[in-house]
Amino acid sequence: MVTPQLRCLVALGEEQHFGRAAQASQVSQPELHEAIRTLEHEYGHPLVKPGSGFEGFTQQGELVLEWARGLQQRSEALRRELRVSRDESALAPLLERRSVSPKRLRAPGPGPEHIDLILQAALRAPDHGGLHPWRVVEFRDAQRTALADRFEAEKLRRDPLASPADLRRAREHATRPPVLLAFVVVPRARSKVPAREQWLSAGAALGNLLNAAHQLGFGAIVLSGERCFDPVLGAELGIGPDEFLAGFVSLGSVAEAAPPRGHALPGQVWSAWIPPAASLTPPPKLDMDTANDKT
């Protein structure tokens, strides 16, 4: 890394003045002179031309200055790379999270203590007014067959000619995941918080839930589909008339990693607002006679 003495030398090269260089280096002027003397002693040559003020660098000083500038640039580049690496490491759980299909999940799934931690993470999501406009329903092993019956019935209501394979897949959606949850959005109708903010809060909670599961080492995915809009199934699951079944969350250990998937580039999801140009057309003049007639 660049030593304080070399920083003083680079500052002197930028400012061409002892006082301003000391100020840029955040040292006193005597300390700046001492730093230059230390460098001259180390390199065995005068680096600054003698004089009452700054008169420029010697030939050897110019060489050392160029070297110091290059070292400083490389040092700053290294610090940036280390900072980026540190930041990426801090965000690794978010950058690495992927939705994992139920067919890639296996037992064991998260236990009760894990579910509690996952829900605690969901409760930390932004929530204007502290409304908690969502809730989670867990389908335990003993109830999976009954849930599969209802998934099959919903499939038949939607498609009376569904094949045996389609009905089998509908049942597997209820029985395959090691842990299965329903995520329900519960808008608070009499709240002053707009409904759209409550939906955003519920979405943030669902995101926290998925990230928490990933951080604990489990795979997770949210699946919705047309069954989430079936009123009969909703009523059988205890979904109220003013509630919305957002989807079913499958959780489990990852038996097979999800295939790589491309993500949108930042430029596709980010933009900087530019104020629209002011109109160059002057406002119309008010006809005073007409105005007076209206008063």
PDB file of C-alpha atoms in Angstrom:
ATOM      1  CA  MET A   1       0.000   0.000   0.000  1.00  0.00           C
ATOM      2  CA  VAL A   2       1.069   3.645  -0.448  1.00  0.00           C
ATOM      3  CA  THR A   3       2.935   5.066   2.553  1.00  0.00           C
ATOM      4  CA  PRO A   4       1.949   8.437   4.070  1.00  0.00           C
ATOM      5  CA  GLN A   5       5.242   9.888   2.757  1.00  0.00           C
ATOM      6  CA  LEU A   6       4.409   8.867  -0.816  1.00  0.00           C
ATOM      7  CA  ARG A   7       0.913  10.347  -0.436  1.00  0.00           C
ATOM      8  CA  CYS A   8       2.517  13.648   0.562  1.00  0.00           C
ATOM      9  CA  LEU A   9       4.803  13.510  -2.475  1.00  0.00           C
ATOM     10  CA  VAL A  10       1.845  12.837  -4.820  1.00  0.00           C
ATOM     11  CA  ALA A  11      -0.126  15.678  -3.203  1.00  0.00           C
ATOM     12  CA  LEU A  12       2.826  18.010  -3.737  1.00  0.00           C
ATOM     13  CA  GLY A  13       2.951  16.968  -7.368  1.00  0.00           C
ATOM     14  CA  GLU A  14      -0.770  17.745  -7.735  1.00  0.00           C
ATOM     15  CA  GLU A  15      -0.810  21.049  -5.829  1.00  0.00           C
ATOM     16  CA  GLN A  16       2.677  22.395  -6.707  1.00  0.00           C
ATOM     17  CA  HIS A  17       2.590  24.235  -3.374  1.00  0.00           C
ATOM     18  CA  PHE A  18       3.757  23.165   0.077  1.00  0.00           C
ATOM     19  CA  GLY A  19       0.838  24.671   1.986  1.00  0.00           C
ATOM     20  CA  ARG A  20      -1.898  23.324  -0.286  1.00  0.00           C
ATOM     21  CA  ALA A  21      -0.186  19.923  -0.448  1.00  0.00           C
ATOM     22  CA  ALA A  22      -0.104  19.765   3.356  1.00  0.00           C
ATOM     23  CA  GLN A  23      -3.788  20.642   3.467  1.00  0.00           C
ATOM     24  CA  ALA A  24      -4.635  17.993   0.835  1.00  0.00           C
ATOM     25  CA  SER A  25      -2.614  15.416   2.798  1.00  0.00           C
ATOM     26  CA  GLN A  26      -4.275  16.480   6.070  1.00  0.00           C
ATOM     27  CA  VAL A  27      -0.919  17.104   7.751  1.00  0.00           C
ATOM     28  CA  SER A  28       0.871  20.214   8.934  1.00  0.00           C
ATOM     29  CA  GLN A  29       3.402  21.887   6.659  1.00  0.00           C
ATOM     30  CA  PRO A  30       6.368  20.857   8.888  1.00  0.00           C
ATOM     31  CA  GLU A  31       5.099  17.282   8.740  1.00  0.00           C
ATOM     32  CA  LEU A  32       4.964  17.511   4.949  1.00  0.00           C
ATOM     33  CA  HIS A  33       8.585  18.721   4.819  1.00  0.00           C
ATOM     34  CA  GLU A  34       9.604  15.902   7.166  1.00  0.00           C
ATOM     35  CA  ALA A  35       7.858  13.357   4.903  1.00  0.00           C
ATOM     36  CA  ILE A  36       9.800  14.658   1.868  1.00  0.00           C
ATOM     37  CA  ARG A  37      13.081  14.533   3.807  1.00  0.00           C
ATOM     38  CA  THR A  38      12.342  10.941   4.844  1.00  0.00           C
ATOM     39  CA  LEU A  39      11.799   9.969   1.199  1.00  0.00           C
ATOM     40  CA  GLU A  40      14.990  11.749   0.118  1.00  0.00           C
ATOM     41  CA  HIS A  41      16.942   9.904   2.803  1.00  0.00           C
ATOM     42  CA  GLU A  42      15.387   6.584   1.753  1.00  0.00           C
ATOM     43  CA  TYR A  43      16.107   7.058  -1.959  1.00  0.00           C
ATOM     44  CA  GLY A  44      19.488   8.722  -1.432  1.00  0.00           C
ATOM     45  CA  HIS A  45      18.734  11.668  -3.745  1.00  0.00           C
ATOM     46  CA  PRO A  46      17.129  15.106  -3.384  1.00  0.00           C
ATOM     47  CA  LEU A  47      13.599  14.951  -4.761  1.00  0.00           C
ATOM     48  CA  VAL A  48      12.585  18.619  -4.478  1.00  0.00           C
ATOM     49  CA  LYS A  49      14.606  21.537  -5.794  1.00  0.00           C
ATOM     50  CA  PRO A  50      15.906  23.795  -3.020  1.00  0.00           C
ATOM     51  CA  GLY A  51      14.249  27.154  -2.454  1.00  0.00           C
ATOM     52  CA  SER A  52      12.121  29.162  -0.020  1.00  0.00           C
ATOM     53  CA  GLY A  53       8.978  27.917  -1.767  1.00  0.00           C
ATOM     54  CA  PHE A  54       8.205  25.019  -4.034  1.00  0.00           C
ATOM     55  CA  GLU A  55      10.528  25.273  -7.066  1.00  0.00           C
ATOM     56  CA  GLY A  56       9.721  21.922  -8.650  1.00  0.00           C
ATOM     57  CA  PHE A  57      11.088  18.409  -8.541  1.00  0.00           C
ATOM     58  CA  THR A  58      14.567  17.227  -9.367  1.00  0.00           C
ATOM     59  CA  GLN A  59      15.005  14.725 -12.184  1.00  0.00           C
ATOM     60  CA  GLN A  60      15.144  11.926  -9.633  1.00  0.00           C
ATOM     61  CA  GLY A  61      12.120  13.432  -7.914  1.00  0.00           C
ATOM     62  CA  GLU A  62      10.111  13.328 -11.144  1.00  0.00           C
ATOM     63  CA  LEU A  63      10.933   9.634 -11.525  1.00  0.00           C
ATOM     64  CA  VAL A  64       9.931   8.847  -7.936  1.00  0.00           C
ATOM     65  CA  LEU A  65       6.753  10.950  -8.320  1.00  0.00           C
ATOM     66  CA  GLU A  66       5.706   9.035 -11.445  1.00  0.00           C
ATOM     67  CA  TRP A  67       6.355   5.755  -9.685  1.00  0.00           C
ATOM     68  CA  ALA A  68       4.421   6.905  -6.591  1.00  0.00           C
ATOM     69  CA  ARG A  69       1.444   7.981  -8.716  1.00  0.00           C
ATOM     70  CA  GLY A  70       1.338   4.593 -10.410  1.00  0.00           C
ATOM     71  CA  LEU A  71       1.592   2.830  -7.076  1.00  0.00           C
ATOM     72  CA  GLN A  72      -1.213   4.953  -5.656  1.00  0.00           C
ATOM     73  CA  GLN A  73      -3.475   4.196  -8.624  1.00  0.00           C
ATOM     74  CA  ARG A  74      -2.806   0.477  -8.315  1.00  0.00           C
ATOM     75  CA  SER A  75      -3.330   0.653  -4.575  1.00  0.00           C
ATOM     76  CA  GLU A  76      -6.681   2.411  -5.013  1.00  0.00           C
ATOM     77  CA  ALA A  77      -7.711  -0.132  -7.655  1.00  0.00           C
ATOM     78  CA  LEU A  78      -6.811  -2.943  -5.254  1.00  0.00           C
ATOM     79  CA  ARG A  79      -8.843  -1.322  -2.469  1.00  0.00           C
ATOM     80  CA  ARG A  80     -11.836  -1.036  -4.818  1.00  0.00           C
ATOM     81  CA  GLU A  81     -11.527  -4.689  -5.797  1.00  0.00           C
ATOM     82  CA  LEU A  82     -11.287  -5.739  -2.152  1.00  0.00           C
ATOM     83  CA  ARG A  83     -14.294  -3.591  -1.282  1.00  0.00           C
ATOM     84  CA  VAL A  84     -16.336  -5.074  -4.139  1.00  0.00           C
ATOM     85  CA  SER A  85     -15.307  -8.586  -3.088  1.00  0.00           C
ATOM     86  CA  ARG A  86     -16.296  -7.845   0.508  1.00  0.00           C
ATOM     87  CA  ASP A  87     -19.647  -6.423  -0.603  1.00  0.00           C
ATOM     88  CA  GLU A  88     -20.321  -9.414  -2.851  1.00  0.00           C
ATOM     89  CA  SER A  89     -19.522 -11.763   0.023  1.00  0.00           C
ATOM     90  CA  ALA A  90     -21.966  -9.884   2.240  1.00  0.00           C
ATOM     91  CA  LEU A  91     -24.690 -10.202  -0.418  1.00  0.00           C
ATOM     92  CA  ALA A  92     -23.834 -13.764  -1.440  1.00  0.00           C
ATOM     93  CA  PRO A  93     -26.976 -15.286   0.167  1.00  0.00           C
ATOM     94  CA  LEU A  94     -29.150 -12.941  -1.904  1.00  0.00           C
ATOM     95  CA  LEU A  95     -27.122 -13.226  -5.109  1.00  0.00           C
ATOM     96  CA  GLU A  96     -27.067 -17.022  -4.940  1.00  0.00           C
ATOM     97  CA  ARG A  97     -30.748 -17.605  -4.115  1.00  0.00           C
ATOM     98  CA  ARG A  98     -32.690 -19.578  -6.706  1.00  0.00           C
ATOM     99  CA  SER A  99     -36.191 -20.996  -6.814  1.00  0.00           C
ATOM    100  CA  VAL A 100     -35.931 -24.795  -6.552  1.00  0.00           C
ATOM    101  CA  SER A 101     -38.630 -26.934  -8.160  1.00  0.00           C
ATOM    102  CA  PRO A 102     -40.432 -29.418  -5.843  1.00  0.00           C
ATOM    103  CA  LYS A 103     -39.034 -32.286  -7.927  1.00  0.00           C
ATOM    104  CA  ARG A 104     -35.538 -31.149  -6.879  1.00  0.00           C
ATOM    105  CA  LEU A 105     -36.425 -31.138  -3.169  1.00  0.00           C
ATOM    106  CA  ARG A 106     -36.164 -34.004  -0.701  1.00  0.00           C
ATOM    107  CA  ALA A 107     -36.592 -34.592   3.022  1.00  0.00           C
ATOM    108  CA  PRO A 108     -35.820 -33.327   5.499  1.00  0.00           C
ATOM    109  CA  GLY A 109     -37.570 -30.014   5.219  1.00  0.00           C
ATOM    110  CA  PRO A 110     -37.353 -27.242   7.766  1.00  0.00           C
ATOM    111  CA  GLY A 111     -38.525 -28.268  11.229  1.00  0.00           C
ATOM    112  CA  PRO A 112     -40.741 -26.242  13.583  1.00  0.00           C
ATOM    113  CA  GLU A 113     -37.771 -24.258  14.878  1.00  0.00           C
ATOM    114  CA  HIS A 114     -36.760 -23.408  11.307  1.00  0.00           C
ATOM    115  CA  ILE A 115     -40.320 -22.429  10.371  1.00  0.00           C
ATOM    116  CA  ASP A 116     -40.400 -20.068  13.344  1.00  0.00           C
ATOM    117  CA  LEU A 117     -37.152 -18.408  12.264  1.00  0.00           C
ATOM    118  CA  ILE A 118     -38.384 -18.148   8.670  1.00  0.00           C
ATOM    119  CA  LEU A 119     -41.589 -16.452   9.833  1.00  0.00           C
ATOM    120  CA  GLN A 120     -39.593 -14.113  12.076  1.00  0.00           C
ATOM    121  CA  ALA A 121     -37.614 -13.065   9.008  1.00  0.00           C
ATOM    122  CA  ALA A 122     -40.858 -12.494   7.082  1.00  0.00           C
ATOM    123  CA  LEU A 123     -42.125 -10.302   9.911  1.00  0.00           C
ATOM    124  CA  ARG A 124     -39.061  -8.064   9.519  1.00  0.00           C
ATOM    125  CA  ALA A 125     -40.172  -6.972   6.040  1.00  0.00           C
ATOM    126  CA  PRO A 126     -41.197  -3.324   5.535  1.00  0.00           C
ATOM    127  CA  ASP A 127     -44.731  -2.946   6.851  1.00  0.00           C
ATOM    128  CA  HIS A 128     -46.341   0.498   6.797  1.00  0.00           C
ATOM    129  CA  GLY A 129     -48.578   0.758   9.825  1.00  0.00           C
ATOM    130  CA  GLY A 130     -47.483  -2.595  11.255  1.00  0.00           C
ATOM    131  CA  LEU A 131     -50.542  -4.267   9.714  1.00  0.00           C
ATOM    132  CA  HIS A 132     -49.016  -7.666   8.854  1.00  0.00           C
ATOM    133  CA  PRO A 133     -51.313  -7.971   5.803  1.00  0.00           C
ATOM    134  CA  TRP A 134     -50.520 -11.644   5.264  1.00  0.00           C
ATOM    135  CA  ARG A 135     -50.609 -15.003   6.972  1.00  0.00           C
ATOM    136  CA  VAL A 136     -49.211 -18.489   6.409  1.00  0.00           C
ATOM    137  CA  VAL A 137     -51.017 -21.840   6.550  1.00  0.00           C
ATOM    138  CA  GLU A 138     -48.965 -25.013   7.023  1.00  0.00           C
ATOM    139  CA  PHE A 139     -50.136 -28.359   5.605  1.00  0.00           C
ATOM    140  CA  ARG A 140     -48.717 -31.089   7.816  1.00  0.00           C
ATOM    141  CA  ASP A 141     -48.104 -34.682   6.757  1.00  0.00           C
ATOM    142  CA  ALA A 142     -51.310 -36.050   8.260  1.00  0.00           C
ATOM    143  CA  GLN A 143     -53.399 -33.650   6.157  1.00  0.00           C
ATOM    144  CA  ARG A 144     -51.594 -34.070   2.832  1.00  0.00           C
ATOM    145  CA  THR A 145     -53.880 -36.795   1.495  1.00  0.00           C
ATOM    146  CA  ALA A 146     -56.949 -34.663   2.223  1.00  0.00           C
ATOM    147  CA  LEU A 147     -55.254 -31.730   0.487  1.00  0.00           C
ATOM    148  CA  ALA A 148     -54.410 -33.939  -2.498  1.00  0.00           C
ATOM    149  CA  ASP A 149     -58.097 -34.915  -2.757  1.00  0.00           C
ATOM    150  CA  ARG A 150     -59.019 -31.252  -2.960  1.00  0.00           C
ATOM    151  CA  PHE A 151     -56.316 -30.475  -5.529  1.00  0.00           C
ATOM    152  CA  GLU A 152     -57.641 -33.323  -7.659  1.00  0.00           C
ATOM    153  CA  ALA A 153     -61.228 -32.085  -7.295  1.00  0.00           C
ATOM    154  CA  GLU A 154     -60.167 -28.561  -8.283  1.00  0.00           C
ATOM    155  CA  LYS A 155     -58.453 -29.934 -11.375  1.00  0.00           C
ATOM    156  CA  LEU A 156     -61.633 -31.760 -12.377  1.00  0.00           C
ATOM    157  CA  ARG A 157     -63.756 -28.647 -11.871  1.00  0.00           C
ATOM    158  CA  ARG A 158     -61.420 -26.779 -14.175  1.00  0.00           C
ATOM    159  CA  ASP A 159     -60.990 -29.618 -16.651  1.00  0.00           C
ATOM    160  CA  PRO A 160     -63.613 -32.391 -16.444  1.00  0.00           C
ATOM    161  CA  LEU A 161     -61.708 -34.324 -19.128  1.00  0.00           C
ATOM    162  CA  ALA A 162     -58.369 -34.223 -17.268  1.00  0.00           C
ATOM    163  CA  SER A 163     -56.276 -37.342 -17.875  1.00  0.00           C
ATOM    164  CA  PRO A 164     -55.172 -39.687 -15.096  1.00  0.00           C
ATOM    165  CA  ALA A 165     -51.652 -38.282 -15.504  1.00  0.00           C
ATOM    166  CA  ASP A 166     -52.936 -34.730 -14.994  1.00  0.00           C
ATOM    167  CA  LEU A 167     -54.844 -35.785 -11.885  1.00  0.00           C
ATOM    168  CA  ARG A 168     -51.758 -37.594 -10.558  1.00  0.00           C
ATOM    169  CA  ARG A 169     -49.669 -34.456 -11.024  1.00  0.00           C
ATOM    170  CA  ALA A 170     -52.325 -32.393  -9.225  1.00  0.00           C
ATOM    171  CA  ARG A 171     -52.137 -34.757  -6.261  1.00  0.00           C
ATOM    172  CA  GLU A 172     -48.319 -34.685  -6.290  1.00  0.00           C
ATOM    173  CA  HIS A 173     -48.404 -30.909  -5.886  1.00  0.00           C
ATOM    174  CA  ALA A 174     -49.936 -31.556  -2.471  1.00  0.00           C
ATOM    175  CA  THR A 175     -47.844 -34.552  -1.424  1.00  0.00           C
ATOM    176  CA  ARG A 176     -44.374 -34.165  -2.936  1.00  0.00           C
ATOM    177  CA  PRO A 177     -42.837 -31.170  -1.049  1.00  0.00           C
ATOM    178  CA  PRO A 178     -41.303 -32.087   2.319  1.00  0.00           C
ATOM    179  CA  VAL A 179     -42.910 -28.931   3.756  1.00  0.00           C
ATOM    180  CA  LEU A 180     -45.823 -27.101   2.156  1.00  0.00           C
ATOM    181  CA  LEU A 181     -47.217 -23.703   3.120  1.00  0.00           C
ATOM    182  CA  ALA A 182     -49.919 -21.465   1.711  1.00  0.00           C
ATOM    183  CA  PHE A 183     -49.137 -17.749   1.619  1.00  0.00           C
ATOM    184  CA  VAL A 184     -52.290 -15.666   2.048  1.00  0.00           C
ATOM    185  CA  VAL A 185     -52.532 -11.899   1.518  1.00  0.00           C
ATOM    186  CA  VAL A 186     -54.870 -10.262   4.016  1.00  0.00           C
ATOM    187  CA  PRO A 187     -55.489  -6.588   3.134  1.00  0.00           C
ATOM    188  CA  ARG A 188     -56.823  -4.499   6.006  1.00  0.00           C
ATOM    189  CA  ALA A 189     -59.765  -2.722   4.418  1.00  0.00           C
ATOM    190  CA  ARG A 190     -60.317  -0.107   7.139  1.00  0.00           C
ATOM    191  CA  SER A 191     -56.686   0.934   7.384  1.00  0.00           C
ATOM    192  CA  LYS A 192     -55.391   4.288   6.207  1.00  0.00           C
ATOM    193  CA  VAL A 193     -52.543   2.449   4.469  1.00  0.00           C
ATOM    194  CA  PRO A 194     -53.381   2.080   0.744  1.00  0.00           C
ATOM    195  CA  ALA A 195     -54.095  -1.445  -0.482  1.00  0.00           C
ATOM    196  CA  ARG A 196     -51.186  -1.331  -2.925  1.00  0.00           C
ATOM    197  CA  GLU A 197     -48.760  -0.651  -0.060  1.00  0.00           C
ATOM    198  CA  GLN A 198     -50.187  -3.591   1.842  1.00  0.00           C
ATOM    199  CA  TRP A 199     -49.665  -5.842  -1.185  1.00  0.00           C
ATOM    200  CA  LEU A 200     -46.091  -4.595  -1.488  1.00  0.00           C
ATOM    201  CA  SER A 201     -45.550  -5.345   2.195  1.00  0.00           C
ATOM    202  CA  ALA A 202     -46.921  -8.866   1.753  1.00  0.00           C
ATOM    203  CA  GLY A 203     -44.642  -9.393  -1.256  1.00  0.00           C
ATOM    204  CA  ALA A 204     -41.650  -8.191   0.754  1.00  0.00           C
ATOM    205  CA  ALA A 205     -42.558 -10.623   3.536  1.00  0.00           C
ATOM    206  CA  LEU A 206     -42.775 -13.476   1.030  1.00  0.00           C
ATOM    207  CA  GLY A 207     -39.351 -12.493  -0.327  1.00  0.00           C
ATOM    208  CA  ASN A 208     -37.904 -12.505   3.189  1.00  0.00           C
ATOM    209  CA  LEU A 209     -39.449 -15.927   3.774  1.00  0.00           C
ATOM    210  CA  LEU A 210     -37.754 -17.391   0.685  1.00  0.00           C
ATOM    211  CA  ASN A 211     -34.417 -15.742   1.470  1.00  0.00           C
ATOM    212  CA  ALA A 212     -34.533 -16.995   5.054  1.00  0.00           C
ATOM    213  CA  ALA A 213     -35.140 -20.557   3.867  1.00  0.00           C
ATOM    214  CA  HIS A 214     -32.176 -20.274   1.490  1.00  0.00           C
ATOM    215  CA  GLN A 215     -29.979 -18.856   4.237  1.00  0.00           C
ATOM    216  CA  LEU A 216     -30.850 -21.854   6.422  1.00  0.00           C
ATOM    217  CA  GLY A 217     -29.748 -24.204   3.641  1.00  0.00           C
ATOM    218  CA  PHE A 218     -33.158 -25.180   2.250  1.00  0.00           C
ATOM    219  CA  GLY A 219     -34.570 -24.891  -1.240  1.00  0.00           C
ATOM    220  CA  ALA A 220     -37.851 -23.065  -1.775  1.00  0.00           C
ATOM    221  CA  ILE A 221     -40.252 -22.044  -4.497  1.00  0.00           C
ATOM    222  CA  VAL A 222     -43.648 -20.331  -4.721  1.00  0.00           C
ATOM    223  CA  LEU A 223     -46.167 -21.874  -7.122  1.00  0.00           C
ATOM    224  CA  SER A 224     -49.497 -20.254  -7.856  1.00  0.00           C
ATOM    225  CA  GLY A 225     -51.551 -21.194 -10.901  1.00  0.00           C
ATOM    226  CA  GLU A 226     -55.267 -21.289 -11.473  1.00  0.00           C
ATOM    227  CA  ARG A 227     -56.035 -23.305  -8.346  1.00  0.00           C
ATOM    228  CA  CYS A 228     -55.272 -20.219  -6.279  1.00  0.00           C
ATOM    229  CA  PHE A 229     -58.362 -18.552  -7.791  1.00  0.00           C
ATOM    230  CA  ASP A 230     -60.771 -21.432  -7.192  1.00  0.00           C
ATOM    231  CA  PRO A 231     -63.398 -20.231  -4.667  1.00  0.00           C
ATOM    232  CA  VAL A 232     -64.330 -23.751  -3.556  1.00  0.00           C
ATOM    233  CA  LEU A 233     -60.732 -24.706  -2.778  1.00  0.00           C
ATOM    234  CA  GLY A 234     -60.173 -21.343  -1.115  1.00  0.00           C
ATOM    235  CA  ALA A 235     -63.146 -21.851   1.167  1.00  0.00           C
ATOM    236  CA  GLU A 236     -62.011 -25.393   2.016  1.00  0.00           C
ATOM    237  CA  LEU A 237     -58.576 -24.016   2.986  1.00  0.00           C
ATOM    238  CA  GLY A 238     -60.133 -21.342   5.190  1.00  0.00           C
ATOM    239  CA  ILE A 239     -59.391 -18.428   2.877  1.00  0.00           C
ATOM    240  CA  GLY A 240     -61.819 -15.630   3.695  1.00  0.00           C
ATOM    241  CA  PRO A 241     -63.813 -13.713   1.061  1.00  0.00           C
ATOM    242  CA  ASP A 242     -61.578 -10.671   1.485  1.00  0.00           C
ATOM    243  CA  GLU A 243     -58.348 -12.677   1.460  1.00  0.00           C
ATOM    244  CA  PHE A 244     -56.206 -13.804  -1.476  1.00  0.00           C
ATOM    245  CA  LEU A 245     -54.332 -17.087  -1.854  1.00  0.00           C
ATOM    246  CA  ALA A 246     -51.054 -15.849  -3.370  1.00  0.00           C
ATOM    247  CA  GLY A 247     -49.461 -19.257  -3.794  1.00  0.00           C
ATOM    248  CA  PHE A 248     -48.101 -22.439  -2.256  1.00  0.00           C
ATOM    249  CA  VAL A 249     -44.554 -22.454  -0.875  1.00  0.00           C
ATOM    250  CA  SER A 250     -42.627 -25.719  -1.207  1.00  0.00           C
ATOM    251  CA  LEU A 251     -39.651 -26.174   1.125  1.00  0.00           C
ATOM    252  CA  GLY A 252     -37.079 -28.921   1.525  1.00  0.00           C
ATOM    253  CA  SER A 253     -33.463 -29.960   1.250  1.00  0.00           C
ATOM    254  CA  VAL A 254     -31.957 -29.494  -2.203  1.00  0.00           C
ATOM    255  CA  ALA A 255     -31.477 -32.891  -3.855  1.00  0.00           C
ATOM    256  CA  GLU A 256     -30.420 -31.394  -7.184  1.00  0.00           C
ATOM    257  CA  ALA A 257     -29.224 -27.855  -7.862  1.00  0.00           C
ATOM    258  CA  ALA A 258     -31.411 -25.738 -10.100  1.00  0.00           C
ATOM    259  CA  PRO A 259     -29.946 -25.088 -13.567  1.00  0.00           C
ATOM    260  CA  PRO A 260     -28.236 -21.739 -14.165  1.00  0.00           C
ATOM    261  CA  ARG A 261     -30.540 -18.912 -15.141  1.00  0.00           C
ATOM    262  CA  GLY A 262     -29.770 -15.542 -16.660  1.00  0.00           C
ATOM    263  CA  HIS A 263     -30.891 -12.409 -14.884  1.00  0.00           C
ATOM    264  CA  ALA A 264     -31.842  -9.000 -16.168  1.00  0.00           C
ATOM    265  CA  LEU A 265     -28.967  -6.584 -16.519  1.00  0.00           C
ATOM    266  CA  PRO A 266     -29.109  -3.576 -14.172  1.00  0.00           C
ATOM    267  CA  GLY A 267     -29.731  -1.292 -17.140  1.00  0.00           C
ATOM    268  CA  GLN A 268     -32.958  -3.170 -17.887  1.00  0.00           C
ATOM    269  CA  VAL A 269     -34.447  -2.570 -14.456  1.00  0.00           C
ATOM    270  CA  TRP A 270     -32.803   0.713 -13.496  1.00  0.00           C
ATOM    271  CA  SER A 271     -33.094   4.227 -14.834  1.00  0.00           C
ATOM    272  CA  ALA A 272     -32.411   7.751 -13.621  1.00  0.00           C
ATOM    273  CA  TRP A 273     -35.248  10.256 -13.765  1.00  0.00           C
ATOM    274  CA  ILE A 274     -34.709  13.381 -15.859  1.00  0.00           C
ATOM    275  CA  PRO A 275     -37.139  16.276 -15.356  1.00  0.00           C
ATOM    276  CA  PRO A 276     -39.123  17.042 -18.516  1.00  0.00           C
ATOM    277  CA  ALA A 277     -38.042  20.163 -20.373  1.00  0.00           C
ATOM    278  CA  ALA A 278     -40.010  23.246 -19.409  1.00  0.00           C
ATOM    279  CA  SER A 279     -42.511  24.394 -22.016  1.00  0.00           C
ATOM    280  CA  LEU A 280     -41.149  27.205 -24.175  1.00  0.00           C
ATOM    281  CA  THR A 281     -44.659  28.410 -25.058  1.00  0.00           C
ATOM    282  CA  PRO A 282     -45.539  31.469 -22.933  1.00  0.00           C
ATOM    283  CA  PRO A 283     -48.859  31.350 -21.098  1.00  0.00           C
ATOM    284  CA  PRO A 284     -51.727  33.077 -22.965  1.00  0.00           C
ATOM    285  CA  LYS A 285     -52.285  36.717 -22.114  1.00  0.00           C
ATOM    286  CA  LEU A 286     -55.446  37.474 -20.227  1.00  0.00           C
ATOM    287  CA  ASP A 287     -57.756  39.942 -21.966  1.00  0.00           C
ATOM    288  CA  MET A 288     -58.365  42.472 -19.188  1.00  0.00           C
ATOM    289  CA  ASP A 289     -61.629  43.689 -20.708  1.00  0.00           C
ATOM    290  CA  THR A 290     -62.918  40.123 -20.857  1.00  0.00           C
ATOM    291  CA  ALA A 291     -61.625  39.463 -17.376  1.00  0.00           C
ATOM    292  CA  ASN A 292     -63.350  42.542 -16.029  1.00  0.00           C
ATOM    293  CA  ASP A 293     -66.595  41.481 -17.658  1.00  0.00           C
ATOM    294  CA  LYS A 294     -66.432  38.220 -15.695  1.00  0.00           C
ATOM    295  CA  THR A 295     -65.858  39.855 -12.341  1.00  0.00           C
TER     296      THR A 295
END
